[in-house]
PDB file of C-alpha atoms in Angstrom:
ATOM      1  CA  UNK I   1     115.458  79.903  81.885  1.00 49.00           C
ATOM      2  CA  UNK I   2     112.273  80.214  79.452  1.00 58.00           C
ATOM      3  CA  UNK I   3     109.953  76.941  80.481  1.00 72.00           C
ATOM      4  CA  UNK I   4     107.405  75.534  77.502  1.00 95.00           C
ATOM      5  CA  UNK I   5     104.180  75.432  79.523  1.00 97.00           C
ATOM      6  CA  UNK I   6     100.860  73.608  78.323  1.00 97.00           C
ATOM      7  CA  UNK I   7      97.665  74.418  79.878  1.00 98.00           C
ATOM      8  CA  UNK I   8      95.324  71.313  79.168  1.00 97.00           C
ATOM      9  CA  UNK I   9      91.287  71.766  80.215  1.00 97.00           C
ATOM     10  CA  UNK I  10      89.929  68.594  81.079  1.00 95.00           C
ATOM     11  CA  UNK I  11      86.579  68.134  79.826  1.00 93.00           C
ATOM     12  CA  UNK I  12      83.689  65.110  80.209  1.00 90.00           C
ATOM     13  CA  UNK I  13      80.261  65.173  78.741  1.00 90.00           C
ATOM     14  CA  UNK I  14      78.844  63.098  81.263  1.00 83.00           C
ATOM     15  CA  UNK I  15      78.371  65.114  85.188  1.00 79.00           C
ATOM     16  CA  UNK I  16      75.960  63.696  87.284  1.00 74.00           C
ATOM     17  CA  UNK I  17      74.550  66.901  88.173  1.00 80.00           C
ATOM     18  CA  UNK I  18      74.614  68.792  84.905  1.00 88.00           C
ATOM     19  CA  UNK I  19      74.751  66.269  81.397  1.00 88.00           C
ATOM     20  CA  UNK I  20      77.302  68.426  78.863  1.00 92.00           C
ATOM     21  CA  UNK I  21      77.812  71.423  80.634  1.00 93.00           C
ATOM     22  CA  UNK I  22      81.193  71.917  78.999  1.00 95.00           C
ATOM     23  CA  UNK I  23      78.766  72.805  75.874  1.00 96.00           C
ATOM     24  CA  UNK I  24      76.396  74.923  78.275  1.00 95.00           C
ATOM     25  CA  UNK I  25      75.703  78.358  76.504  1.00 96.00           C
ATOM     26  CA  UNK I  26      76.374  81.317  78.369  1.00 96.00           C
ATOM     27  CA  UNK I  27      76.376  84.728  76.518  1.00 95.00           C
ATOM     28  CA  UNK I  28      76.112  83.106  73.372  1.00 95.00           C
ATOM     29  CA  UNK I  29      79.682  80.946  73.869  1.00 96.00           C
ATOM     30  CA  UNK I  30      79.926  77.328  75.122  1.00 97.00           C
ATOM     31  CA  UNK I  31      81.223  77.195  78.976  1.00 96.00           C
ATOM     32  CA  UNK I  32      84.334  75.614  77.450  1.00 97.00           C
ATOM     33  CA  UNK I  33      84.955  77.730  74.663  1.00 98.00           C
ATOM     34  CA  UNK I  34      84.875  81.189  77.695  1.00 97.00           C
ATOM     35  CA  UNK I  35      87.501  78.474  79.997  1.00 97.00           C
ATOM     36  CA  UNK I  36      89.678  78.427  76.768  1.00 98.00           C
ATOM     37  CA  UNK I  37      90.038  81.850  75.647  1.00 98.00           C
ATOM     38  CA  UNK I  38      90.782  83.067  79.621  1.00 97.00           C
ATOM     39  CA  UNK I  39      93.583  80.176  80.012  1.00 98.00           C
ATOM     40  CA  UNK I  40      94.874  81.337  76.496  1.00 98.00           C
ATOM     41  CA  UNK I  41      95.031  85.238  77.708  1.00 98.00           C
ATOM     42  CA  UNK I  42      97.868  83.654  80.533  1.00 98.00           C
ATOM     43  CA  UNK I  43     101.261  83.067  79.660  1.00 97.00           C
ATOM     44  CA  UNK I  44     101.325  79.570  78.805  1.00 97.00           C
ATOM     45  CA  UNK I  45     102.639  78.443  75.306  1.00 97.00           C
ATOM     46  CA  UNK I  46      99.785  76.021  74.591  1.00 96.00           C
ATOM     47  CA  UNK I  47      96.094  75.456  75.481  1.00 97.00           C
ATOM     48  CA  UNK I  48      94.623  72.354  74.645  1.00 96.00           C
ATOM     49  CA  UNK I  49      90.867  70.377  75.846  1.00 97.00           C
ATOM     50  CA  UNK I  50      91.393  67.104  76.605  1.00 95.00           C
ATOM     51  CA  UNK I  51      87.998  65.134  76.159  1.00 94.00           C
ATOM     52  CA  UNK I  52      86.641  61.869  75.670  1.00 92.00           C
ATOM     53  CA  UNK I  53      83.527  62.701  73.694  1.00 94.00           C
ATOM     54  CA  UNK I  54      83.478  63.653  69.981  1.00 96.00           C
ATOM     55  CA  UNK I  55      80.582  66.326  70.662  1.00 97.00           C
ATOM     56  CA  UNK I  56      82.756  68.228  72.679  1.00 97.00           C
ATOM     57  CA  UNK I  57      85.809  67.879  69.900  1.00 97.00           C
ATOM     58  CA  UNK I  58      83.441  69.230  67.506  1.00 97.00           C
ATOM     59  CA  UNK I  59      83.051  72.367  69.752  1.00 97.00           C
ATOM     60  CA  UNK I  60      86.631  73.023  70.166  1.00 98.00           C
ATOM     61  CA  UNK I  61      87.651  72.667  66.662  1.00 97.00           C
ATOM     62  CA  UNK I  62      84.587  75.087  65.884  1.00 98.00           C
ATOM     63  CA  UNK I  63      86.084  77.999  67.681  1.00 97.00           C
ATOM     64  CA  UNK I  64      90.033  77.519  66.772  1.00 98.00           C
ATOM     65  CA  UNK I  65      90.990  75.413  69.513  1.00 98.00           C
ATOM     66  CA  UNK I  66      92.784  72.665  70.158  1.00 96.00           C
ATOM     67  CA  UNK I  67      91.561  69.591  71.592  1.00 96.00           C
ATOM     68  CA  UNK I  68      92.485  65.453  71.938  1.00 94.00           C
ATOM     69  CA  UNK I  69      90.924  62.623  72.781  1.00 94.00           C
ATOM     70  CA  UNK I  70      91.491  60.836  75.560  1.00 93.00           C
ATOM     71  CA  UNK I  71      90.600  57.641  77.217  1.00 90.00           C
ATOM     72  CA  UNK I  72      86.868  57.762  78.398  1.00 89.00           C
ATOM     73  CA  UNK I  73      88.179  54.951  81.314  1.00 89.00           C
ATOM     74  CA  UNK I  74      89.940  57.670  83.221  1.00 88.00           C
ATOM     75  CA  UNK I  75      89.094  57.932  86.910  1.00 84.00           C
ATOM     76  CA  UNK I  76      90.247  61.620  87.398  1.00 88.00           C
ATOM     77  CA  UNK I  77      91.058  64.907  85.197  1.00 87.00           C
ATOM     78  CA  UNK I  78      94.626  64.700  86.188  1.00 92.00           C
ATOM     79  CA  UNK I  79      94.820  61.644  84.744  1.00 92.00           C
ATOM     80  CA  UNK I  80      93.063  63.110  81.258  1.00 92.00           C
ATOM     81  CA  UNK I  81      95.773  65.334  81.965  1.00 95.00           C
ATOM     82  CA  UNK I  82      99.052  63.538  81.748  1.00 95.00           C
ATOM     83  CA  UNK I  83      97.380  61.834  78.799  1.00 95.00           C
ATOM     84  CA  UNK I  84      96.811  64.728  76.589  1.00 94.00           C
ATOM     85  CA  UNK I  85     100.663  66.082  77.467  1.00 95.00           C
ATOM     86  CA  UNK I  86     102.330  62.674  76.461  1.00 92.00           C
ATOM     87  CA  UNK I  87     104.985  63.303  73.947  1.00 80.00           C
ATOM     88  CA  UNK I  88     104.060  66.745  73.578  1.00 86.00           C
ATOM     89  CA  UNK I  89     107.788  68.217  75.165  1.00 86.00           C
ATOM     90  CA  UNK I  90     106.280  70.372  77.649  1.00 93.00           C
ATOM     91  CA  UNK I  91     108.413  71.910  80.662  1.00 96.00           C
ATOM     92  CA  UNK I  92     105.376  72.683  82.718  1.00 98.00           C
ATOM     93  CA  UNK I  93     101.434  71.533  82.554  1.00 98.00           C
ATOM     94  CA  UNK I  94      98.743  73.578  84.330  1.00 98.00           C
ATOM     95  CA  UNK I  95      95.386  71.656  84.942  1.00 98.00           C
ATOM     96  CA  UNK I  96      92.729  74.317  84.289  1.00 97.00           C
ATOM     97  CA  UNK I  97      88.866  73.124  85.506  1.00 94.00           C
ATOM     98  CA  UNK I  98      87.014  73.116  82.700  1.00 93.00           C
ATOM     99  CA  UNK I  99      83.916  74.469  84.421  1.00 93.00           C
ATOM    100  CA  UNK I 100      84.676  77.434  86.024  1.00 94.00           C
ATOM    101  CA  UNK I 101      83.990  80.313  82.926  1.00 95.00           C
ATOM    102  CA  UNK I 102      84.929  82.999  85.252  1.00 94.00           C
ATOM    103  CA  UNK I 103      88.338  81.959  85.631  1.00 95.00           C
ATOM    104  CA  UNK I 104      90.751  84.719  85.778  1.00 96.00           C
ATOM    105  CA  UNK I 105      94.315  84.376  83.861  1.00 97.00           C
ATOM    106  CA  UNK I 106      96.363  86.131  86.270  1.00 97.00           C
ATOM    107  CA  UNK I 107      95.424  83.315  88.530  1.00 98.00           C
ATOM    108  CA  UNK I 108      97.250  80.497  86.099  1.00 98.00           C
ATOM    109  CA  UNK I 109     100.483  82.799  85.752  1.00 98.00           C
ATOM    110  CA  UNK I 110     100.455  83.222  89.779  1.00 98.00           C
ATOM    111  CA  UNK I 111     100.355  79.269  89.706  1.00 98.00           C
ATOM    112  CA  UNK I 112     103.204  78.804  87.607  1.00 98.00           C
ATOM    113  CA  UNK I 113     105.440  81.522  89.050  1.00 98.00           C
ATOM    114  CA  UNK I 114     106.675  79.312  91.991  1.00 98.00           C
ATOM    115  CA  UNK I 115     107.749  76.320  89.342  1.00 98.00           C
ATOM    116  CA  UNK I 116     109.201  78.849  86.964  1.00 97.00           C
ATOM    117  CA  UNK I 117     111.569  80.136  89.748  1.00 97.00           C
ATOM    118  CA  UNK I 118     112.569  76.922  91.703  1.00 97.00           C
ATOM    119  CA  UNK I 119     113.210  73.478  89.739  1.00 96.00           C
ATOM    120  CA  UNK I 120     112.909  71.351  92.659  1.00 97.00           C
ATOM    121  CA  UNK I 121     109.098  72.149  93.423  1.00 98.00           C
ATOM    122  CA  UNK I 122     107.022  69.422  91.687  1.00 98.00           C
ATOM    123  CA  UNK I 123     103.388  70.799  92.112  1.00 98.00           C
ATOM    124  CA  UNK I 124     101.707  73.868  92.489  1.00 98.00           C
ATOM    125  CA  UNK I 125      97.995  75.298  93.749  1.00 98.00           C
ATOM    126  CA  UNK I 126      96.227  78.389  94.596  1.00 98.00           C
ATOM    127  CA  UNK I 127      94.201  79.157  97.399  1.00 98.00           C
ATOM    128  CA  UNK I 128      91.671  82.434  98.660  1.00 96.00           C
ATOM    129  CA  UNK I 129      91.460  83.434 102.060  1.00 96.00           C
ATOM    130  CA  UNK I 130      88.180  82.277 103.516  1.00 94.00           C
ATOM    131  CA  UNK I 131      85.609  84.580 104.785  1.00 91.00           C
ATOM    132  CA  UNK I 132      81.987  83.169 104.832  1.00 90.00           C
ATOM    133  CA  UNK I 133      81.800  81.124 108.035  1.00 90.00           C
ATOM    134  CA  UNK I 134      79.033  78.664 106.073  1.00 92.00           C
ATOM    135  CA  UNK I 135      81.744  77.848 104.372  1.00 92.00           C
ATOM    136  CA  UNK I 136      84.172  76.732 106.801  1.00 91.00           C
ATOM    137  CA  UNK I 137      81.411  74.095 107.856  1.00 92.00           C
ATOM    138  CA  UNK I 138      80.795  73.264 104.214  1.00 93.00           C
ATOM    139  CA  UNK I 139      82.372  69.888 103.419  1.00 94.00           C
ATOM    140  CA  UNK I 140      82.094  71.080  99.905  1.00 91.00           C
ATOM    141  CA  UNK I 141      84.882  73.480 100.422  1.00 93.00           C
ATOM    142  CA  UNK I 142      88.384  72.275 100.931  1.00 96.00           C
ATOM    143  CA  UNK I 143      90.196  73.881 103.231  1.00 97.00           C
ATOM    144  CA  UNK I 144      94.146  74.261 103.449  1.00 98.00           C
ATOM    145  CA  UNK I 145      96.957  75.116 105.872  1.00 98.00           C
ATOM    146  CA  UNK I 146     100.335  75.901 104.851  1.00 98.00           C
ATOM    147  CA  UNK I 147     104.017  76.118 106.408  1.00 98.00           C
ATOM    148  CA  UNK I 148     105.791  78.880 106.800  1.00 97.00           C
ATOM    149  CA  UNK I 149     107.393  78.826 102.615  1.00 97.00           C
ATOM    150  CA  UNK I 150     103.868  78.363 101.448  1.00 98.00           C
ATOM    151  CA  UNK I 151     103.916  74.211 100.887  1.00 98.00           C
ATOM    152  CA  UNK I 152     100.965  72.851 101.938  1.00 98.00           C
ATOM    153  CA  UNK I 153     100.671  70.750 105.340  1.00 98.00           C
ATOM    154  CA  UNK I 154      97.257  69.128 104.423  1.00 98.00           C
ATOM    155  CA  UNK I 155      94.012  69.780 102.546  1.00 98.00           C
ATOM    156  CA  UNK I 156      90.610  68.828 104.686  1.00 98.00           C
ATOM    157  CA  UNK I 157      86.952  69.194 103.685  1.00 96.00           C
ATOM    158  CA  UNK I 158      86.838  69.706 107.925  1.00 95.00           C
ATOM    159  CA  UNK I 159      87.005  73.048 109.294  1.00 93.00           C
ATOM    160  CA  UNK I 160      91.155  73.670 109.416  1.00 94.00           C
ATOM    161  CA  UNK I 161      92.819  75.218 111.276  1.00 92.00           C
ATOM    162  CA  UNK I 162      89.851  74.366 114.093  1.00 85.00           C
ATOM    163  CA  UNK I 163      89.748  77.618 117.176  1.00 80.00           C
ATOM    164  CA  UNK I 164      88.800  75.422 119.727  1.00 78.00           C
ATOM    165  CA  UNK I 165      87.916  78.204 121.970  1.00 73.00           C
ATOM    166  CA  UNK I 166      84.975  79.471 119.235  1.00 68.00           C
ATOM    167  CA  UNK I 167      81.704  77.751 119.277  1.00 72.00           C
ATOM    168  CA  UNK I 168      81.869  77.288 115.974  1.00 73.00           C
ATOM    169  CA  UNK I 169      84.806  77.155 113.189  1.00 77.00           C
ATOM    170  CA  UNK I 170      85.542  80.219 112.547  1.00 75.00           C
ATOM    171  CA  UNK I 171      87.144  81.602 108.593  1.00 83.00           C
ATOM    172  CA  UNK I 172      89.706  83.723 110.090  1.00 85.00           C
ATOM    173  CA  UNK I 173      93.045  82.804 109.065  1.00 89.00           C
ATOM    174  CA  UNK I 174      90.887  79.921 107.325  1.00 95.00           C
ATOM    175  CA  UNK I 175      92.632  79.527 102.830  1.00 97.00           C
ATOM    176  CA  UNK I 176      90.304  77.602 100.584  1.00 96.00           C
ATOM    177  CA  UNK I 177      91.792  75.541  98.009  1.00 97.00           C
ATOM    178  CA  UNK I 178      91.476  76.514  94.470  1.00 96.00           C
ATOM    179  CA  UNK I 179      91.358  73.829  92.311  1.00 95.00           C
ATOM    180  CA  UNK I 180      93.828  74.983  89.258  1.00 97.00           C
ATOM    181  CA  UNK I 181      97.191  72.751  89.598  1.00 98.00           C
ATOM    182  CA  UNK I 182     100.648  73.142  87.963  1.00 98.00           C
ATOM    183  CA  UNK I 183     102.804  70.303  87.473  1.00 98.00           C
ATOM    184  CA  UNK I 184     106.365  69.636  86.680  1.00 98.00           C
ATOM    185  CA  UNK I 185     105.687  67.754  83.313  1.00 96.00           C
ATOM    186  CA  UNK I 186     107.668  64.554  84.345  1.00 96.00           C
ATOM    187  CA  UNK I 187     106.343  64.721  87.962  1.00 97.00           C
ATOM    188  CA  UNK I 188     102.342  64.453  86.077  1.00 97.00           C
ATOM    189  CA  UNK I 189     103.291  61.524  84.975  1.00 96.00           C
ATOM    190  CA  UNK I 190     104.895  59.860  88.056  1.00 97.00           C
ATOM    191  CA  UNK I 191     101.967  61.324  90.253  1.00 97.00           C
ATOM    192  CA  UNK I 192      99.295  59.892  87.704  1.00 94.00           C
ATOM    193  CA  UNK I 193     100.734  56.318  88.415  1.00 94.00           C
ATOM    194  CA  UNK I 194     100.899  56.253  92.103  1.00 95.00           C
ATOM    195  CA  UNK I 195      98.579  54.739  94.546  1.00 94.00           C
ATOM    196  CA  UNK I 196      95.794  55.787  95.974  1.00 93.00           C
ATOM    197  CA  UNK I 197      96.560  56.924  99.429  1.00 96.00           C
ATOM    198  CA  UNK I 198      93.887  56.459 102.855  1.00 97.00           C
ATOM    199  CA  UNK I 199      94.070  59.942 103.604  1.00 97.00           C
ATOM    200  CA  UNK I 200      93.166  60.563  99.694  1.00 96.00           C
ATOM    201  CA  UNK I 201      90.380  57.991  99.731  1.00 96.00           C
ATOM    202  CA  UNK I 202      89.246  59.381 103.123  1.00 97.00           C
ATOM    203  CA  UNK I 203      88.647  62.980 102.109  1.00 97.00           C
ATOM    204  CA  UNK I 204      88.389  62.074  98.579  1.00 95.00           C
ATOM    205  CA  UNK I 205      90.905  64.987  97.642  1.00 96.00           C
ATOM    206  CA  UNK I 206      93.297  63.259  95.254  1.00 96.00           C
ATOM    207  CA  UNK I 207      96.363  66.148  95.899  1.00 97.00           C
ATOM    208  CA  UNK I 208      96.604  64.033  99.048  1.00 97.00           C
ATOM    209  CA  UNK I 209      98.366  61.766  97.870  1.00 97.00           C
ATOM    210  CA  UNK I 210     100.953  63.914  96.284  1.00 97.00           C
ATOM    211  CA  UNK I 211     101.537  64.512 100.435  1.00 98.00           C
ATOM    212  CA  UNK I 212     101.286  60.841 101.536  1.00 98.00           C
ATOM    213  CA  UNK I 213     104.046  60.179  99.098  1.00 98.00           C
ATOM    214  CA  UNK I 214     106.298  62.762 100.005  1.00 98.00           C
ATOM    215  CA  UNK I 215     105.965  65.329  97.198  1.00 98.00           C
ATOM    216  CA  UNK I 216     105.552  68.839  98.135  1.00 98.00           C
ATOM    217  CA  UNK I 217     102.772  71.211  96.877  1.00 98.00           C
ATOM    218  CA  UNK I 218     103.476  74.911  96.804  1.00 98.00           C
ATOM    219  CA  UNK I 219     100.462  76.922  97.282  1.00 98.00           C
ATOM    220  CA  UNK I 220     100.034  80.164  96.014  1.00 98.00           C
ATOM    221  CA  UNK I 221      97.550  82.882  97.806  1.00 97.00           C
ATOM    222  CA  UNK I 222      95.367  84.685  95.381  1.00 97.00           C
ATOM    223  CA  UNK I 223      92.467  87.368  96.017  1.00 95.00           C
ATOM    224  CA  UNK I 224      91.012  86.140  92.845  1.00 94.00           C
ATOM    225  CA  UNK I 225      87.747  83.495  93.501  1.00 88.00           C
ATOM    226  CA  UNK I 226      86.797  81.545  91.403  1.00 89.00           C
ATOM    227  CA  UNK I 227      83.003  80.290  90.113  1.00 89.00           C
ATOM    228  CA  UNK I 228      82.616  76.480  89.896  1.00 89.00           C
ATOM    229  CA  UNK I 229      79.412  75.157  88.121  1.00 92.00           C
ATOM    230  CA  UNK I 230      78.520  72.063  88.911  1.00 87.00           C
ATOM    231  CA  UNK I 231      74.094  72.478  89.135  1.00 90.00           C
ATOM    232  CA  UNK I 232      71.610  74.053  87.032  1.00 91.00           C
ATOM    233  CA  UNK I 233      71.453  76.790  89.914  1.00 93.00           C
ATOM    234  CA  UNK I 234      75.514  77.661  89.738  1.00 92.00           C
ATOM    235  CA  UNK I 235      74.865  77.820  85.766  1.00 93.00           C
ATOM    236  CA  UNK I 236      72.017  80.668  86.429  1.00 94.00           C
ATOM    237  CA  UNK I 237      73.947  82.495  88.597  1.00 94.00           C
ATOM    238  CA  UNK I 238      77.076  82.540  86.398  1.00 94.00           C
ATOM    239  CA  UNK I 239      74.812  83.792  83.600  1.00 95.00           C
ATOM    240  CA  UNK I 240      73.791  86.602  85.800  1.00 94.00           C
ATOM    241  CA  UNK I 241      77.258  87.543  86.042  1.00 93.00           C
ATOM    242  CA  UNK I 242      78.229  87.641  82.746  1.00 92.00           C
ATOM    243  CA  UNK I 243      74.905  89.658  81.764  1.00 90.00           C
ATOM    244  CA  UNK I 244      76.063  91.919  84.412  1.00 86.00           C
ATOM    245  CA  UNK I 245      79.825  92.490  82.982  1.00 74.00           C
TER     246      UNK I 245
END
């Protein structure tokens, strides 16, 4: 059965660390416009930037694509998300980060191939086996542990799951979570209305509370990594990269 998928970019002007980086040039395109073309190189039906600032609009509309405004009151890009996809008829919604340039597509259709195969799965992530051990210390990176179909357990900035014979936490065996989410359209919008959850307001990892509710996430293993950047320094280095490609 053919599914209509929508991938939507969520994208605010305002980040405390770096003011309108969705409009940050790198190799002569905006940040957004190189997270718009890679999500449109996937196999979704539809890419769309949902925004709450008119600068940004301008940007997208510039380079052919597609982009609505949203409420600037939301608290969260998922709910930006199920916003934007309101009345549009989509099957499937994928949540792409709208700062992460390097973002490869193969990563978005490895997201969505769980969904497209099983109805009753609601929600869907990726996650990259772990290998620097700075990083399983880094609160910064969320960490995830899966059962045995590939649904997740539980997502933790801590170092999970601990080896409490090592000295220190050890990335062997360790996944970190991508950020990139698929969602059952009419799940989005029952997720986007629930409740904040402890565990959610205790790590501050809103898929938590897709958990504490009883909804299941499927998490898909990828060897692609990803590039978030949220500082003037992660901006540099990505520009490195793409001067190198």
């Amino acid at each position: 059965m053919a599914h209509s998928v929508v991938a939507v970019i969520p994208a605010r002007y305002q980040s405390s660390r770096l003011p309108g980086k969705p409009l940050a040039d790198i190799a002569g395109r905006t940040m957004i416009q190189h997270v718009y073309e890679r999500t449109a190189s996937a196999r979704v039906d539809r890419v769309c930037v949902a925004t709450d600032d008119e600068r940004i609009m301008a940007v997208v509309k510039g380079f052919g694509g597609e982009a609505v405004m949203t409420s600037p009151d939301h608290v969260s890009g998922t709910d930006r998300v199920a916003e934007a996809v309101r009345g549009l008829g989509a099957d499937l919604v994928v949540n792409v980060q709208g700062d992460e340039p390097l973002l490869n597509p193969e990563m978005i259709d490895a997201a969505l191939q769980p969904l497209r195969e099983d109805s009753q799965i609601p929600m869907g992530t990726l996650a990259h086996p772990l290998t620097n051990p700075a990083e399983a210390i880094n609160s910064d990176v969320v960490k995830v542990v899966c059962d045995r179909k590939g649904f997740a357990l539980y997502f933790s900035r801590a170092p999970i799951p601990l080896t409490r014979e090592a000295d220190s936490p050890q990335p062997e065996g360790m996944l970190r979570h991508i950020g990139l989410y698929v969602y059952r359209a009419d799940f989005l919008q029952v997720f986007s209305k629930l409740p904040p959850t402890p565990l959610e307001t205790r790590e501050r990892l809103e898929q938590l509370r897709a958990l504490e509710h009883g909804y299941r996430i499927r998490v898909v293993e990828t060897s692609h990594e990803v590039i978030g950047v949220d500082t003037p320094d992660d901006l540099k280095r990505v520009r490195g990269l793409f001067e190198q490609s």
